[in-house]
Coordinates of C-alpha atoms and ligand atoms in Angstrom, one line a residue:
X1 CA 0.0 0.0 0.0
X2 CA 1.1 3.6 -0.6
X3 CA 2.5 5.5 2.3
X4 CA -0.2 7.6 4.0
X5 CA -0.1 11.1 2.8
X6 CA -0.4 12.2 6.4
X7 CA 3.1 11.0 7.3
X8 CA 2.0 8.6 10.0
X9 CA 4.9 6.6 11.6
X10 CA 4.8 2.8 12.2
X11 CA 3.4 3.3 15.7
X12 CA 0.5 5.4 14.4
X13 CA 1.9 8.8 15.4
X14 CA 1.2 12.0 13.4
X15 CA 4.0 14.1 14.9
X16 CA 3.4 13.7 18.7
X17 CA -0.3 12.8 18.3
X18 CA -2.0 9.4 17.8
X19 CA -0.6 6.0 18.8
X20 CA -2.6 3.2 20.3
X21 CA -3.2 3.6 24.1
X22 CA -5.4 0.6 24.8
X23 CA -6.0 -1.9 27.6
X24 CA -4.0 -5.0 27.2
X25 CA -7.1 -7.1 26.6
X26 CA -7.8 -5.1 23.4
X27 CA -4.3 -5.7 22.0
X28 CA -5.2 -8.9 20.0
X29 CA -8.1 -7.2 18.2
X30 CA -6.1 -4.1 17.3
X31 CA -3.1 -6.2 16.3
X32 CA -5.2 -8.3 14.0
X33 CA -6.5 -5.2 12.2
X34 CA -3.0 -3.6 12.1
X35 CA -1.5 -6.8 10.7
X36 CA -4.0 -7.1 7.9
X37 CA -5.5 -3.9 6.7
X38 CA -2.7 -2.9 4.3
X39 CA -2.8 -6.4 2.7
X40 CA -6.6 -6.5 2.4
X41 CA -7.0 -3.0 1.1
X42 CA -4.4 -3.7 -1.6
X43 CA -6.3 -6.8 -2.9
X44 CA -7.6 -6.2 -6.4
X45 CA -10.9 -8.0 -5.4
X46 CA -11.3 -5.7 -2.4
X47 CA -10.7 -2.6 -4.5
X48 CA -13.1 -3.7 -7.2
X49 CA -15.9 -4.6 -4.8
X50 CA -15.5 -1.3 -2.9
X51 CA -15.5 0.7 -6.2
X52 CA -18.7 -1.0 -7.4
X53 CA -20.5 -0.4 -4.0
X54 CA -19.4 3.2 -3.9
X55 CA -20.7 3.7 -7.4
X56 CA -23.9 1.6 -7.5
X57 CA -24.9 1.5 -3.9
X58 CA -23.8 4.9 -2.5
X59 CA -24.2 6.9 -5.7
X60 CA -20.6 8.1 -6.2
X61 CA -18.9 10.0 -7.6
X62 CA -20.7 12.8 -5.7
X63 CA -21.0 15.9 -7.9
X64 CA -18.8 18.9 -7.6
X65 CA -21.4 21.7 -8.0
X66 CA -20.5 25.2 -9.0
X67 CA -22.8 27.3 -6.8
X68 CA -23.6 30.4 -9.0
X69 CA -25.7 32.5 -6.6
X70 CA -23.6 31.8 -3.6
X71 CA -20.5 32.7 -5.7
X72 CA -22.1 36.0 -6.8
X73 CA -22.9 36.8 -3.2
X74 CA -19.3 36.3 -2.1
X75 CA -17.8 37.6 -5.3
X76 CA -15.7 34.5 -5.7
X77 CA -16.0 31.0 -7.3
X78 CA -17.5 28.6 -4.9
X79 CA -17.9 24.8 -5.5
X80 CA -19.8 22.4 -3.3
X81 CA -18.6 18.8 -3.0
X82 CA -22.0 17.1 -2.7
X83 CA -21.5 14.4 0.0
X84 CA -25.1 15.2 1.0
X85 CA -26.2 13.3 -2.1
X86 CA -24.8 10.0 -0.9
X87 CA -27.0 7.2 0.1
X88 CA -27.9 7.7 3.8
X89 CA -27.3 11.4 3.5
X90 CA -23.6 12.0 4.4
X91 CA -20.0 11.0 3.8
X92 CA -20.2 8.4 6.6
X93 CA -21.3 5.7 4.1
X94 CA -17.8 5.8 2.4
X95 CA -16.1 4.6 5.5
X96 CA -18.9 2.1 6.5
X97 CA -18.7 0.4 3.2
X98 CA -14.9 0.1 3.4
X99 CA -15.0 -1.3 6.9
X100 CA -17.7 -3.8 6.2
X101 CA -15.7 -5.3 3.4
X102 CA -12.7 -5.4 5.7
X103 CA -14.7 -7.1 8.4
X104 CA -16.0 -9.6 5.9
X105 CA -12.5 -10.6 4.8
X106 CA -11.4 -10.9 8.4
X107 CA -14.2 -13.5 8.8
X108 CA -16.2 -11.4 11.3
X109 CA -19.9 -12.2 11.8
X110 CA -20.8 -9.5 14.3
X111 CA -20.5 -5.7 13.9
X112 CA -20.5 -3.2 16.7
X113 CA -20.5 0.6 16.5
X114 CA -21.2 3.6 18.7
X115 CA -23.1 6.7 17.5
X116 CA -24.0 10.1 18.9
X117 CA -26.4 11.7 16.5
X118 CA -27.1 8.4 14.8
X119 CA -25.7 9.2 11.4
X120 CA -22.8 6.7 11.8
X121 CA -25.2 4.2 13.4
X122 CA -27.5 4.4 10.3
X123 CA -24.6 4.0 7.9
X124 CA -23.3 1.0 9.9
X125 CA -26.8 -0.6 10.1
X126 CA -27.2 0.0 6.3
X127 CA -24.0 -1.9 5.4
X128 CA -24.8 -4.7 7.8
X129 CA -28.2 -5.2 6.1
X130 CA -26.4 -5.1 2.8
X131 CA -24.1 -7.9 3.9
X132 CA -26.5 -9.8 6.2
X133 CA -24.3 -9.3 9.3
X134 CA -25.5 -8.9 12.9
X135 CA -25.3 -5.2 14.0
X136 CA -25.2 -3.8 17.5
X137 CA -25.2 0.0 18.0
X138 CA -24.4 1.5 21.3
X139 CA -26.0 4.9 21.9
X140 CA -26.2 7.1 25.0
X141 CA -29.7 6.9 26.5
X142 CA -30.0 10.7 26.1
X143 CA -29.2 10.5 22.4
X144 CA -31.6 7.6 21.9
X145 CA -34.4 10.0 23.0
X146 CA -33.0 13.0 21.1
X147 CA -32.5 11.2 17.9
X148 CA -35.6 9.1 17.6
X149 CA -35.9 9.1 13.8
X150 CA -32.4 7.7 13.4
X151 CA -33.1 5.1 16.1
X152 CA -36.1 4.0 14.1
X153 CA -34.1 3.8 10.9
X154 CA -31.4 1.6 12.5
X155 CA -34.1 -0.7 13.9
X156 CA -35.9 -1.0 10.6
X157 CA -32.5 -1.9 9.1
X158 CA -32.3 -4.8 11.6
X159 CA -29.8 -3.3 14.0
X160 CA -30.1 -3.7 17.8
X161 CA -29.8 -0.3 19.4
X162 CA -28.5 -0.5 23.0
X163 CA -29.2 2.6 25.1
X164 CA -26.2 3.3 27.4
X165 CA -27.2 4.7 30.8
X166 CA -23.8 5.3 32.4
X167 CA -22.1 8.7 32.8
X168 CA -23.7 11.5 30.9
X169 CA -25.5 9.0 28.7
X170 CA -24.0 10.4 25.5
X171 CA -21.4 9.5 22.9
X172 CA -18.4 9.1 25.3
X173 CA -20.3 6.6 27.4
X174 CA -21.5 4.7 24.3
X175 CA -17.9 4.5 23.1
X176 CA -16.8 3.0 26.5
X177 CA -19.6 0.4 26.2
X178 CA -18.6 -0.5 22.6
X179 CA -14.9 -1.0 23.7
X180 CA -16.1 -3.2 26.5
X181 CA -18.1 -5.3 24.1
X182 CA -15.1 -5.7 21.7
X183 CA -12.9 -6.9 24.6
X184 CA -15.6 -9.5 25.5
X185 CA -16.0 -10.7 21.9
X186 CA -12.5 -10.6 20.4
X187 CA -12.7 -13.3 17.7
X188 CA -16.0 -12.8 15.9
X189 CA -16.6 -9.0 16.2
X190 CA -15.4 -6.0 14.2
X191 CA -15.8 -2.5 15.7
X192 CA -16.6 0.0 13.0
X193 CA -15.4 3.4 14.2
X194 CA -17.0 6.3 12.3
X195 CA -14.3 9.0 12.3
X196 CA -10.6 9.5 12.2
X197 CA -10.4 8.8 16.0
X198 CA -9.5 5.8 18.2
X199 CA -6.3 3.8 18.4
X200 CA -4.0 3.2 15.4
X201 CA -4.8 2.0 12.7
X202 CA -8.3 3.5 12.8
X203 CA -7.5 7.1 12.0
X204 CA -5.4 5.9 9.0
X205 CA -7.9 3.5 7.6
X206 CA -10.8 5.9 8.0
X207 CA -8.8 8.7 6.3
X208 CA -8.0 6.3 3.4
X209 CA -11.6 5.3 2.9
X210 CA -12.7 9.0 3.0
X211 CA -9.9 10.0 0.6
X212 CA -12.2 9.2 -2.3
X213 CA -13.7 12.7 -1.7
X214 CA -10.5 14.5 -2.8
X215 CA -9.6 11.8 -5.3
X216 CA -12.8 12.7 -7.2
X217 CA -12.1 16.4 -6.8
X218 CA -8.8 16.2 -8.6
X219 CA -10.6 15.1 -11.8
X220 CA -13.7 17.2 -11.3
X221 CA -11.7 20.4 -10.8
X222 CA -9.5 19.7 -13.9
X223 CA -12.7 19.4 -15.9
X224 CA -14.2 22.6 -14.5
X225 CA -11.3 25.0 -13.9
X226 CA -8.5 23.4 -15.9
X227 CA -6.3 22.4 -13.0
X228 CA -6.7 19.7 -10.4
X229 CA -6.4 21.9 -7.3
X230 CA -8.5 24.8 -5.9
X231 CA -7.2 27.8 -3.9
X232 CA -8.9 26.8 -0.8
X233 CA -10.9 23.9 0.7
X234 CA -13.2 24.2 3.7
X235 CA -14.7 21.4 5.8
X236 CA -16.3 21.0 9.2
X237 CA -14.5 19.0 11.9
X238 CA -16.1 16.8 14.4
X239 CA -13.7 13.9 14.8
X240 CA -12.4 15.0 11.4
X241 CA -13.2 12.3 8.8
X242 CA -14.9 14.4 6.1
X243 CA -12.2 17.0 6.4
X244 CA -9.5 14.3 6.3
X245 CA -11.0 13.0 3.1
X246 CA -11.4 16.4 1.5
X247 CA -7.9 17.5 2.3
X248 CA -6.2 14.1 1.6
X249 CA -4.8 14.6 -1.9
X250 CA -4.0 18.3 -1.3
X251 CA -2.1 18.2 2.0
X252 CA 1.3 18.4 0.3
X253 CA 0.3 21.2 -2.1
X254 CA 1.1 24.5 -0.3
X255 CA -0.9 26.4 -2.9
X256 CA -4.1 25.0 -1.5
X257 CA -5.3 26.8 1.7
X258 CA -7.1 24.4 4.1
X259 CA -9.7 25.5 6.6
X260 CA -11.5 23.4 9.3
X261 CA -14.7 24.6 11.0
X262 CA -15.2 23.6 14.6
X263 CA -18.5 23.8 16.5
X264 CA -18.0 26.7 18.8
X265 CA -21.5 26.4 20.3
X266 CA -22.4 29.6 22.2
X267 CA -18.8 30.8 21.6
X268 CA -15.3 29.4 22.1
X269 CA -14.9 31.7 25.1
X270 CA -18.0 30.2 26.8
X271 CA -18.3 26.9 28.7
X272 CA -20.9 25.8 26.1
X273 CA -18.6 24.9 23.2
X274 CA -17.0 22.1 21.2
X275 CA -14.1 24.1 19.8
X276 CA -11.3 21.7 20.7
X277 CA -8.6 23.5 18.7
X278 CA -9.4 26.8 20.4
X279 CA -9.7 25.6 24.0
X280 CA -8.3 22.0 24.1
X281 CA -5.0 20.6 25.4
X282 CA -3.2 17.3 24.9
X283 CA -4.5 14.2 26.5
X284 CA -5.6 10.6 25.8
X285 CA -9.1 9.7 24.8
X286 CA -10.5 6.6 23.1
X287 CA -7.0 5.1 22.7
X288 CA -5.3 8.0 21.1
X289 CA -3.2 11.0 22.1
X290 CA -5.1 14.0 20.8
X291 CA -6.2 17.5 21.5
X292 CA -9.2 17.4 23.8
X293 CA -11.3 19.5 26.1
X294 CA -10.5 18.8 29.8
X295 CA -10.5 20.4 33.1
X296 CA -7.5 21.1 35.4
X297 CA -7.8 17.5 36.7
X298 CA -7.8 15.9 33.2
X299 CA -11.5 15.2 33.4
X300 CA -13.2 15.5 30.0
X301 CA -15.5 18.5 29.9
X302 CA -18.9 18.0 28.3
X303 CA -18.9 19.5 24.8
X304 CA -21.7 21.5 23.4
X305 CA -22.7 22.4 19.8
X306 CA -26.1 22.7 18.2
X307 CA -24.9 20.2 15.7
X308 CA -24.8 16.7 17.2
X309 CA -22.1 15.6 14.7
X310 CA -19.6 18.2 16.0
X311 CA -20.4 17.6 19.6
X312 CA -17.3 15.6 20.4
X313 CA -14.8 16.6 23.2
X314 CA -11.7 15.9 21.0
X315 CA -10.4 15.9 17.5
X316 CA -8.5 13.1 15.8
X317 CA -4.7 12.8 15.9
X318 CA -4.1 13.9 12.3
X319 CA -6.0 17.1 12.8
X320 CA -4.3 17.7 16.2
X321 CA -1.1 17.5 14.3
X322 CA -2.2 19.6 11.3
X323 CA -3.2 22.3 13.9
X324 CA 0.2 22.1 15.6
X325 CA 2.0 22.5 12.3
X326 CA -0.3 25.2 11.1
X327 CA -1.0 23.5 7.8
X328 CA -4.7 23.7 8.4
X329 CA -6.4 26.8 9.8
X330 CA -9.1 25.8 12.2
X331 CA -11.8 28.4 12.9
X332 CA -14.5 28.3 15.6
X333 CA -18.1 28.8 14.2
X334 CA -21.0 29.5 16.6
X335 CA -24.4 28.0 16.5
X336 CA -25.9 31.3 15.3
X337 CA -23.3 31.7 12.5
X338 CA -24.0 28.1 11.3
X339 CA -27.8 28.6 11.3
X340 CA -27.4 31.7 9.3
X341 CA -25.2 30.0 6.7
X342 CA -27.7 27.1 6.5
X343 CA -30.6 29.5 5.6
X344 CA -28.4 31.4 3.2
X345 CA -27.4 28.3 1.2
X346 CA -31.0 27.1 1.2
X347 CA -32.3 30.4 -0.2
X348 CA -29.5 31.0 -2.7
X349 CA -29.0 27.5 -4.1
X350 CA -32.1 25.3 -3.1
X351 CA -29.9 23.0 -1.0
X352 CA -30.7 22.4 2.7
X353 CA -27.4 21.5 4.3
X354 CA -26.7 19.4 7.5
X355 CA -26.0 21.6 10.5
X356 CA -22.5 20.2 10.6
X357 CA -21.8 21.3 7.0
X358 CA -23.4 24.7 7.7
X359 CA -20.4 25.4 10.0
X360 CA -18.1 25.0 6.9
X361 CA -20.3 27.3 4.9
X362 CA -20.1 30.0 7.6
X363 CA -16.3 30.2 7.1
X364 CA -17.0 32.1 3.9
X365 CA -17.7 35.1 6.2
X366 CA -14.4 34.7 8.0
X367 CA -11.8 34.5 5.2
X368 CA -10.9 37.0 2.5
X369 CA -12.2 36.0 -0.9
X370 CA -11.4 37.4 -4.4
X371 CA -13.0 37.0 -7.8
X372 CA -10.1 34.9 -9.1
X373 CA -10.3 32.4 -6.3
X374 CA -11.7 28.8 -6.6
X375 CA -13.0 27.6 -3.3
X376 CA -14.4 24.1 -2.5
X377 CA -16.7 23.5 0.5
X378 CA -17.2 19.9 1.5
X379 CA -20.9 19.7 2.0
X380 CA -20.7 16.7 4.3
X381 CA -24.4 16.0 4.7
X382 CA -28.0 16.9 4.0
X383 CA -30.3 18.8 6.4
X384 CA -33.3 16.4 6.6
X385 CA -32.3 15.2 10.1
X386 CA -32.0 18.8 11.3
X387 CA -35.4 20.1 10.2
X388 CA -36.7 20.2 13.8
X389 CA -33.8 22.4 14.9
X390 CA -34.2 24.7 11.8
X391 CA -37.9 25.0 12.3
X392 CA -37.8 25.8 16.0
X393 CA -35.0 28.4 15.4
X394 CA -36.5 30.1 12.4
X395 CA -40.2 29.5 13.1
X396 CA -41.0 29.2 9.4
X397 CA -44.2 30.5 8.1
X398 CA -45.4 31.5 4.6
X399 CA -43.5 34.6 3.4
Ligands
LIG1 C1 -20.8 12.8 11.5 C2 -20.9 14.0 10.7 C3 -19.9 15.0 10.7 C4 -18.7 15.0 11.6 O1 -17.8 14.0 11.5 P1 -16.4 14.1 10.9 O2 -15.8 12.8 11.2 O3 -15.7 15.2 11.5 O4 -16.6 14.2 9.4 C5 -20.0 16.1 9.8 N1 -21.0 16.2 8.9 C6 -22.0 15.3 8.9 C7 -23.1 15.5 7.9 C8 -22.0 14.2 9.8 O5 -22.9 13.3 9.7

């Protein structure tokens, strides 16, 4: 397999971040994955089956859409990479498809996952139905209540959704429960992690599965603007997988400016925030050394963002590293700014974006744009799941 473009070392470190800080009992599971993922992902049969599923099942390539009215408004050339048009509504299916094929080749019969908002749970339940594999999704009890439509989707797809009642009953607690399950079921179970987080090799393999996003952009930009690279790429960052995929093939091209949008919640200077880059410090969470939000005693502080997909107390090791090196500029975006950007895109282009993606759109107001620039925004998902939030904020009525 090719070297990772993100310069990961053999122990899974991106600079000083990453690694695999795991309990001894998890070592065999992680070692099995580590010892086989390069070989499996290089198999022509694996590549072919993944390519066919990405095309015929997920609907790839996702279009690169030149947004004319948004461009006119910002007096620049703005393109949207339409991950919102994928099957199940976001980029998460790219990784779920890759990992289910990996699990199948490792002979696994049982799939576990954890989910916060439910988008990764839905993608995982979808690929398990596709392959006829047992699926167990751990979800904080609070999230099970908050995300009822996604819970119903997972159950209709045949997954067992297990509400987790420990701790704050949210994503962090669901993750602990999934890890416990994996330790108890080391031989027949694969754990599908949904972002570029967790112990090595997860951040690397998830980034590789998401790199299809920028791989397609190379060709699509060549066709549309006559060169394979834009002047800037903007993506939102929860754990960081859609951004990792959108940046992947451009990371070593210094002509491409890269921007990550974090969920700042009520503001990066308030306690109600998820802006890890702005307020975080180094620590270990979910098996990896990363930037995370913690108090003076090293206790994880509860993150807050209006967007459930950005409501994570850390950020994956590759983004922690790209922040440290300055290659990517990470900007905090508040709830209010994201909501404004969502309505703006909807009214200018007829596209209702996911709340997560709206954070990336809001960055257009924070950087300087010129008429000769070509800017790509990774539109990571669609807004169907966020209609309750949009409706209660805007109180839509006939205009
Ligand atoms: C899950 C999700 C995100 C955040 O996850 P990343 O791993 O940072 O990409 C962003 N957008 C959408 C639509 C999501 O569902």
